[in-house]
Tab-separated table of C-alpha atoms in Angstrom:
chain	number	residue	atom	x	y	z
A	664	UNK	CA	-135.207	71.294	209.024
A	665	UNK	CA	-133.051	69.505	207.156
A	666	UNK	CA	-132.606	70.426	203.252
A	667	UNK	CA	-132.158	67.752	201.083
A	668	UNK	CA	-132.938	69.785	197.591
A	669	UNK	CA	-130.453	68.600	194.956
A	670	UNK	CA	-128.111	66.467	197.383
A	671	UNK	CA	-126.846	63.410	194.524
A	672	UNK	CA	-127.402	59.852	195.872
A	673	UNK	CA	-124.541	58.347	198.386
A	674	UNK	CA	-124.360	62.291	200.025
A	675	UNK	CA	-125.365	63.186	203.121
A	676	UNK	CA	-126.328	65.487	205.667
A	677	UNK	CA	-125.267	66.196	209.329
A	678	UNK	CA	-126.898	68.915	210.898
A	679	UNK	CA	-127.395	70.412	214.425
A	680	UNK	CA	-131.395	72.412	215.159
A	681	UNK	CA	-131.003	73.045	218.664
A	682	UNK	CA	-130.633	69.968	220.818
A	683	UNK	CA	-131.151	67.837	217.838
A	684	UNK	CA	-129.084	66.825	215.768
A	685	UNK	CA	-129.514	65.341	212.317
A	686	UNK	CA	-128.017	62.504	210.018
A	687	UNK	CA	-129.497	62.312	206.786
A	688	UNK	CA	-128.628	60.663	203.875
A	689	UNK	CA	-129.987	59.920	200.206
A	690	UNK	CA	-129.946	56.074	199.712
A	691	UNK	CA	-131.644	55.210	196.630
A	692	UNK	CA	-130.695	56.520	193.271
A	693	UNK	CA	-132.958	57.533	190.546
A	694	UNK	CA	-133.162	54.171	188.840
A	695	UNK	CA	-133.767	52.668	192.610
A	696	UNK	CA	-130.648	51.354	193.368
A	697	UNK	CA	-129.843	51.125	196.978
A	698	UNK	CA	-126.628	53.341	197.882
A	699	UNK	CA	-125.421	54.164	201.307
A	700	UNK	CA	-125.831	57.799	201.937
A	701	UNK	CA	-126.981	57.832	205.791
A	702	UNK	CA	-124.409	55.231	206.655
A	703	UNK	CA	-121.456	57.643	205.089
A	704	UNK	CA	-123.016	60.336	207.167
A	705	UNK	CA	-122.903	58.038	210.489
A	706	UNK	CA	-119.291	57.091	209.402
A	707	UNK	CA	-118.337	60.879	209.278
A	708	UNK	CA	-120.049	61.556	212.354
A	709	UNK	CA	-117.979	58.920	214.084
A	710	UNK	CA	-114.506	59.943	212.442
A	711	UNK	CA	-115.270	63.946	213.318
A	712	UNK	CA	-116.768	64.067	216.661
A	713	UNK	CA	-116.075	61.210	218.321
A	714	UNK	CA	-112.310	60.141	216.628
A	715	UNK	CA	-113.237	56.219	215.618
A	716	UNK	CA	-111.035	55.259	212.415
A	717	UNK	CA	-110.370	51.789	210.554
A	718	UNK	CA	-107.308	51.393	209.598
A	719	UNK	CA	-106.831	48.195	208.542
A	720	UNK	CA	-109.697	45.230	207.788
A	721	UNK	CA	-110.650	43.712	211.278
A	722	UNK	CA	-110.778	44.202	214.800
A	723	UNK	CA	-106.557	45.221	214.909
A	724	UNK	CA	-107.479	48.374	212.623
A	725	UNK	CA	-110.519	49.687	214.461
A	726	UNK	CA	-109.783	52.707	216.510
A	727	UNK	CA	-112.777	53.672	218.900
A	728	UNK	CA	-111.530	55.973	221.830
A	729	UNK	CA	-113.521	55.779	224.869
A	730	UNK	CA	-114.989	58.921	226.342
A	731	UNK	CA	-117.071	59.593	229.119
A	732	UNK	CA	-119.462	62.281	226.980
A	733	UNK	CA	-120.748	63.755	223.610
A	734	UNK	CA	-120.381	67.169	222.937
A	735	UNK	CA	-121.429	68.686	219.462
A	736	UNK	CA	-121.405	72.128	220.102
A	737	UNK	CA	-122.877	72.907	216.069
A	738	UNK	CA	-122.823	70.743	212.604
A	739	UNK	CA	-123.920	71.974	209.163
A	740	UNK	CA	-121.633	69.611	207.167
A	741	UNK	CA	-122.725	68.862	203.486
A	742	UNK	CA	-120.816	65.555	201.579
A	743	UNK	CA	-121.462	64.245	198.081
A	744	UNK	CA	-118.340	61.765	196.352
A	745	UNK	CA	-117.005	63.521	193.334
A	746	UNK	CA	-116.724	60.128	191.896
A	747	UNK	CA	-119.570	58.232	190.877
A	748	UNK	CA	-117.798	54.504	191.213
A	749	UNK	CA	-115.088	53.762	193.842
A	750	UNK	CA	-114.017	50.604	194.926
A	751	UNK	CA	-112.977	47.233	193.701
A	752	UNK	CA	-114.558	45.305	190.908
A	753	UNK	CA	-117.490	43.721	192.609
A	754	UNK	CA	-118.601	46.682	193.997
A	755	UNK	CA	-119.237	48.335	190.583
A	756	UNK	CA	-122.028	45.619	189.398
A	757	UNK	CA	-123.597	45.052	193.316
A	758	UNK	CA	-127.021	46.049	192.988
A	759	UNK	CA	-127.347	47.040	197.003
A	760	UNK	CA	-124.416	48.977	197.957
A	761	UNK	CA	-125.983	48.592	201.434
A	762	UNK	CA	-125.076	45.173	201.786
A	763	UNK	CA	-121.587	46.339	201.810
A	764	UNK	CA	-122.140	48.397	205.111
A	765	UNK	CA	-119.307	47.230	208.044
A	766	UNK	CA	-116.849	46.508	205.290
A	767	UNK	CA	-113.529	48.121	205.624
A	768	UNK	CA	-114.133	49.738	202.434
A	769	UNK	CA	-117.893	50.985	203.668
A	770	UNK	CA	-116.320	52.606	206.377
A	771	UNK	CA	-114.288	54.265	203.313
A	772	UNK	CA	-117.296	55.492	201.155
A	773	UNK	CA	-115.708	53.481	198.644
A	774	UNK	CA	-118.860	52.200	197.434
A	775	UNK	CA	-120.737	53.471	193.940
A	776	UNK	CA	-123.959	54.871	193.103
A	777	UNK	CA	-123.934	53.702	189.227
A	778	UNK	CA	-123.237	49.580	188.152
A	779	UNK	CA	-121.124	49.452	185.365
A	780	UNK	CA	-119.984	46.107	183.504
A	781	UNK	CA	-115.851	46.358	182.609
A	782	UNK	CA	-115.430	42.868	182.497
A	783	UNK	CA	-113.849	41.223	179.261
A	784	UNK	CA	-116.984	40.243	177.407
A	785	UNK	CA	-116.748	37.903	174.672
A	786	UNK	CA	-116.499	34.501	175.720
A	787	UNK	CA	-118.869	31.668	174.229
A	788	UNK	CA	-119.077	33.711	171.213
A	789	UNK	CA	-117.006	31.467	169.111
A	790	UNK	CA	-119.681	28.480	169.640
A	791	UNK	CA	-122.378	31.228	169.025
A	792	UNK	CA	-121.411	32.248	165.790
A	793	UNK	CA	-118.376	30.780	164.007
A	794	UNK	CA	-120.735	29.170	162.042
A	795	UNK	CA	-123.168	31.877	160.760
A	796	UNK	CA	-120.142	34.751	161.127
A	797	UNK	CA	-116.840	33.484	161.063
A	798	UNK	CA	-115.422	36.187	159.688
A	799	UNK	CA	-116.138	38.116	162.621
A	800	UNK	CA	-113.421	36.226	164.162
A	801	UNK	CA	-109.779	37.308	164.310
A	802	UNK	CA	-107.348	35.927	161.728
A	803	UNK	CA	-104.705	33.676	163.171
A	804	UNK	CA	-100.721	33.298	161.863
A	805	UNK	CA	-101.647	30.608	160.089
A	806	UNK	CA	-104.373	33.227	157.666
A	807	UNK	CA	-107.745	31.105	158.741
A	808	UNK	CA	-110.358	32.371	161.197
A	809	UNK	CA	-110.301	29.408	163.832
A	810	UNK	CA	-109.955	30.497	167.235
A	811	UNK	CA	-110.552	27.790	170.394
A	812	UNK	CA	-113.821	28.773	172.570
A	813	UNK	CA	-111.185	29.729	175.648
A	814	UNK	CA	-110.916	33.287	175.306
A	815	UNK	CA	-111.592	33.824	171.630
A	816	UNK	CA	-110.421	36.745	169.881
A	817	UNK	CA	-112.660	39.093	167.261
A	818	UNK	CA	-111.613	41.127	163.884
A	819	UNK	CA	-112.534	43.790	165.587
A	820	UNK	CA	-112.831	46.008	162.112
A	821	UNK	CA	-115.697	43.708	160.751
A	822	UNK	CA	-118.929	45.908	160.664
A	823	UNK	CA	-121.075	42.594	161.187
A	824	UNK	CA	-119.299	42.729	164.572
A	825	UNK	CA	-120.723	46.373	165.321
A	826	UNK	CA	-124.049	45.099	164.286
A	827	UNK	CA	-124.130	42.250	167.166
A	828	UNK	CA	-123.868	45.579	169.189
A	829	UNK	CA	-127.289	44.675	169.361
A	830	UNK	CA	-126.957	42.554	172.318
A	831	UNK	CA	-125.919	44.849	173.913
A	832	UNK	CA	-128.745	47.085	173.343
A	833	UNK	CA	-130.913	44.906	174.475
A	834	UNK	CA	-129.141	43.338	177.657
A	835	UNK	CA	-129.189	47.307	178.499
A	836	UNK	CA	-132.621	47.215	177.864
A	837	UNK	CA	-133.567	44.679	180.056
A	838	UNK	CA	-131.267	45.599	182.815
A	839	UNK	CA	-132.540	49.494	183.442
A	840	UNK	CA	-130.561	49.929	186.371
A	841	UNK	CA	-127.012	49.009	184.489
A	842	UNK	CA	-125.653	52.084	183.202
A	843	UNK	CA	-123.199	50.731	180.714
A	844	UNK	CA	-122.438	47.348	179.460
A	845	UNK	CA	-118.393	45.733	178.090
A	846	UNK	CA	-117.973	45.410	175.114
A	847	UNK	CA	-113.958	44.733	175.777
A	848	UNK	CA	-112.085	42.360	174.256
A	849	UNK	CA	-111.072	38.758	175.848
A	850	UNK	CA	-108.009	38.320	177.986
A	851	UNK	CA	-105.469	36.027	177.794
A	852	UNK	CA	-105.947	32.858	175.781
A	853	UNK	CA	-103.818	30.781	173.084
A	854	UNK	CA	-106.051	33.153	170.248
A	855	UNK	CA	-103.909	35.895	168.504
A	856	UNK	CA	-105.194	39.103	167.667
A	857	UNK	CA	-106.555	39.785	164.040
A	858	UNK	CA	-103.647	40.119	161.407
A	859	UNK	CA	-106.007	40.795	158.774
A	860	UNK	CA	-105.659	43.769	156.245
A	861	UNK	CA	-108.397	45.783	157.558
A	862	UNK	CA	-107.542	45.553	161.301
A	863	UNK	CA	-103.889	46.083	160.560
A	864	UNK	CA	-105.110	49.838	158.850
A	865	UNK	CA	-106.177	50.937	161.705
A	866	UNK	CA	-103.611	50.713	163.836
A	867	UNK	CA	-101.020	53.068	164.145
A	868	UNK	CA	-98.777	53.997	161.229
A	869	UNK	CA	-95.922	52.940	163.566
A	870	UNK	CA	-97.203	49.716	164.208
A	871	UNK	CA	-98.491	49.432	160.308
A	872	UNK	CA	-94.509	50.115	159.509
A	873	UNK	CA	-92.836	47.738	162.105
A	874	UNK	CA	-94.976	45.050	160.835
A	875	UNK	CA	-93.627	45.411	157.313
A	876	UNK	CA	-89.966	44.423	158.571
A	877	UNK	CA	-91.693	41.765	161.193
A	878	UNK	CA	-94.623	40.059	160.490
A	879	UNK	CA	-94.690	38.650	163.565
A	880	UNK	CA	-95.193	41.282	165.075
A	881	UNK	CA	-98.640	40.454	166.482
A	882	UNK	CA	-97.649	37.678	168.491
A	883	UNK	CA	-95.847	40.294	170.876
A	884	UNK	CA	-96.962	41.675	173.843
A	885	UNK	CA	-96.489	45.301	173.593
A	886	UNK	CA	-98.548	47.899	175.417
A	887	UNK	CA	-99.016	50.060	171.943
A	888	UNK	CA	-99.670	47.300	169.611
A	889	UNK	CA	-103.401	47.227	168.907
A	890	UNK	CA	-104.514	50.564	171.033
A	891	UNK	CA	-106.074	52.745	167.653
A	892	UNK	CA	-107.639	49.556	166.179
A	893	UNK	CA	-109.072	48.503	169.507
A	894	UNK	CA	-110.640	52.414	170.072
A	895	UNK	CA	-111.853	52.363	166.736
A	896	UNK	CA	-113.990	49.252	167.700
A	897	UNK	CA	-115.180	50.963	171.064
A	898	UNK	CA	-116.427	53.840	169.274
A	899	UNK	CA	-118.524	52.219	166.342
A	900	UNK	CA	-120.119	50.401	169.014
A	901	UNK	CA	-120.927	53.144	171.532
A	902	UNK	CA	-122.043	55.010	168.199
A	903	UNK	CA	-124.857	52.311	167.775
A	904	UNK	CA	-125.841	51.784	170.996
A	905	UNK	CA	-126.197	55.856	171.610
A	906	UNK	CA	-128.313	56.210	168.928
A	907	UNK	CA	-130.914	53.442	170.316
A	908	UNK	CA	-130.105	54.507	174.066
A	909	UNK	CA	-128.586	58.156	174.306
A	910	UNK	CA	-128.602	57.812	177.718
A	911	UNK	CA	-126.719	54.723	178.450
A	912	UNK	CA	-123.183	53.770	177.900
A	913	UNK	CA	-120.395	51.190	176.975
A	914	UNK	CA	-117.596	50.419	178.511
A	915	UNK	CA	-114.218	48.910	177.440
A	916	UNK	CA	-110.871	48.349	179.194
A	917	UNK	CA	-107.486	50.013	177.896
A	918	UNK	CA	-105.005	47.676	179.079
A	919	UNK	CA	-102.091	45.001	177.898
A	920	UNK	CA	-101.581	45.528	174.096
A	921	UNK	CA	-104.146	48.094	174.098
A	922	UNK	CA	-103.251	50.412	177.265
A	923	UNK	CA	-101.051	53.075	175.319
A	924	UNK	CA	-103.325	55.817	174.614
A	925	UNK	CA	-104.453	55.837	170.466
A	926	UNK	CA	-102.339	58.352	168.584
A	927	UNK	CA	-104.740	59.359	165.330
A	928	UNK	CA	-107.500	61.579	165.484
A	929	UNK	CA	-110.838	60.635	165.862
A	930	UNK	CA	-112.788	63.790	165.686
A	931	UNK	CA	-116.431	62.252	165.378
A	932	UNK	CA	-115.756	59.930	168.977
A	933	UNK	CA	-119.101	59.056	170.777
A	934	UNK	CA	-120.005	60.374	173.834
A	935	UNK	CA	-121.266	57.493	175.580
A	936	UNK	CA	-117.745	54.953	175.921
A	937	UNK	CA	-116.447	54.347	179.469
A	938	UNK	CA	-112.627	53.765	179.411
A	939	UNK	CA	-111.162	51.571	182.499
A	940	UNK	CA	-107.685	52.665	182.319
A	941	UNK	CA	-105.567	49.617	183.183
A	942	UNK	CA	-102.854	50.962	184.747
A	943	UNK	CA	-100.088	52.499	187.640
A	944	UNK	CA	-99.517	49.013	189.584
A	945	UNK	CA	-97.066	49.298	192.352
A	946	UNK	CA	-94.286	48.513	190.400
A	947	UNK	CA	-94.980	51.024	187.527
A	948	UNK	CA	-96.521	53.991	190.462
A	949	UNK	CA	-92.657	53.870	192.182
A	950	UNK	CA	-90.845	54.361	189.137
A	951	UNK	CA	-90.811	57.359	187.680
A	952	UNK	CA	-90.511	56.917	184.409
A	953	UNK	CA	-93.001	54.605	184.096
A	954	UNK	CA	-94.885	56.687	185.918
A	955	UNK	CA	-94.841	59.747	183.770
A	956	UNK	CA	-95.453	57.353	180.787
A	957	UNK	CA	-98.304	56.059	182.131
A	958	UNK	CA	-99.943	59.868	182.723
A	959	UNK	CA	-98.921	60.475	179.451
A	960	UNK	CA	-101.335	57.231	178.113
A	961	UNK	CA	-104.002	58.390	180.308
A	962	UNK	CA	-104.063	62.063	179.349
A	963	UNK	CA	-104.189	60.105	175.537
A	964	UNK	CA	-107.613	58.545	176.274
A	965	UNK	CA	-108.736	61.492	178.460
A	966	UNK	CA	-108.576	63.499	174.697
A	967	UNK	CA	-110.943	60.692	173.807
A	968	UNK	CA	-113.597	60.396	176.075
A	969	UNK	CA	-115.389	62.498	178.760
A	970	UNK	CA	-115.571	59.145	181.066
A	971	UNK	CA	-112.123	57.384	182.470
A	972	UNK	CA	-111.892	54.553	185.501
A	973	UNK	CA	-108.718	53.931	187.117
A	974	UNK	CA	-107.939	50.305	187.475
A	975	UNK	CA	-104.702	50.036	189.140
């Protein structure tokens, strides 16, 4: 027989009982999403016994030896992933992780048994609500509230901001198989981040005293500049939404202006915000400087959360 008792979804089971031998795998999470189990079993079966490996996408990277017999002498082999969400982008939101199967990354296991929204999540809100809130809106050089609808940015201090969490309550609500939601800011865009008085208290005393001597200073692109304010937001929202849905989470990016870990203390952080750690390109990985900076930023919002991605 072939025991199964406590074996997480996308783990698997290969097992000899005699002349038979077993590949079993658990496919479908609790919340019924499909995952892939069995098929990482059959691709560890392949790479063990028989020496097949994919080395590249396509036919060029596919090694499949020939050989004129089988022989599995015995097998009791017993594979979960540690991680709960590997892969690229699309992969964290597909709802059938099976449709993946005879990928390069299937073959792999870099698949995911959890979908997860990262992506930057605020556009269209400008034509939403400037109207009824425009204050939730971040204040531009020029001290008014106007941002264009490409990429708008938010005050991100503004409690009636926090309170539109409430979307995000319910699009968790009526997506039960989505385990967290973004709440992270825009990317990009001709909108500046907020320069009003409130936002600007919560960043870092550094930043709150280099602003003093530049006033510019918000038009740069620095990877410290807005990291404490832009925490503070994540964690006022993942405080509402866990106390509607304890058992679901948000997620938010640290990256760009925000990717330098937060340097106050934060002692009453939520426990339901998802970091994606923006971070260690190829560029940054081979120095090592930049390197060691970068584990530095990451140990940061490790301090401040129990749940980091890695988004290289």
């Amino acid at each position: 027989m072939v025991d199964l008792k406590g074996l997480q979804p996308e783990g698997f089971v290969i097992k000899t009982d005699g002349a038979d031998i077993f590949i079993v795998g658990r496919d479908v999470t609790d919340t019924g999403m499909q995952v892939a189990g069995t098929f990482y079993g059959v691709c560890e079966f392949l790479e063990r016994y028989l020496g097949v490996r994919w080395l590249m996408e396509g036919p060029l990277g596919e090694v499949a030896p020939r050989r004129a017999t089988i022989e599995v002498a015995s097998a009791d082999i017993r594979q979960e992933p540690v991680l709960c969400m590997r892969g690229n982008s699309s992969q964290r939101v597909a709802a059938d992780q099976s449709s993946n199967a005879g990928s390069w990354s299937a073959y792999q296991r870099l698949g995911s048994r959890v979908r997860i929204s990262t992506a930057h999540s605020f556009t269209g809100r400008w034509n939403k609500y400037h109207e009824q809130y425009p204050d939730i809106f971040a204040m531009q050089p020029n001290g008014t509230r106007i941002n264009t609808n490409e990429r708008e940015r938010l005050c991100e201090s503004n409690p009636t901001l926090w309170k539109l969490a409430e979307e995000k309550i319910e699009e968790l609500r009526a997506a039960p198989g989505l385990l967290a939601v973004s709440i992270s800011e825009n990317d990009g865009g001709d909108n500046k981040f907020c320069s009003c008085a409130t936002c600007r208290s919560w960043d870092s005393p550094k930043i709150q005293q280099r602003f003093k001597a530049d006033p510019n200073l918000y038009l740069h692109q620095e990877s410290d500049l807005i990291s404490d304010r832009v925490y503070h937001f994540y964690n006022e929202v993942a405080k509402l939404v866990q106390k509607e849905l304890p058992d679901r989470f948000v997620s938010g990016y640290a990256y760009s202006v925000y990717q330098t870990g937060p340097v106050r203390d934060y002692p009453d952080h939520s426990d339901n915000l998802i970091i994606g750690y923006v971070g260690f390109d190829s560029e940054e990985y081979l120095n090592d400087t930049a390197r060691a900076a970068q584990r530095k930023d990451w140990l940061k919002w490790s301090k401040l959360t129990k749940h980091l991605g890695l988004e290289p």
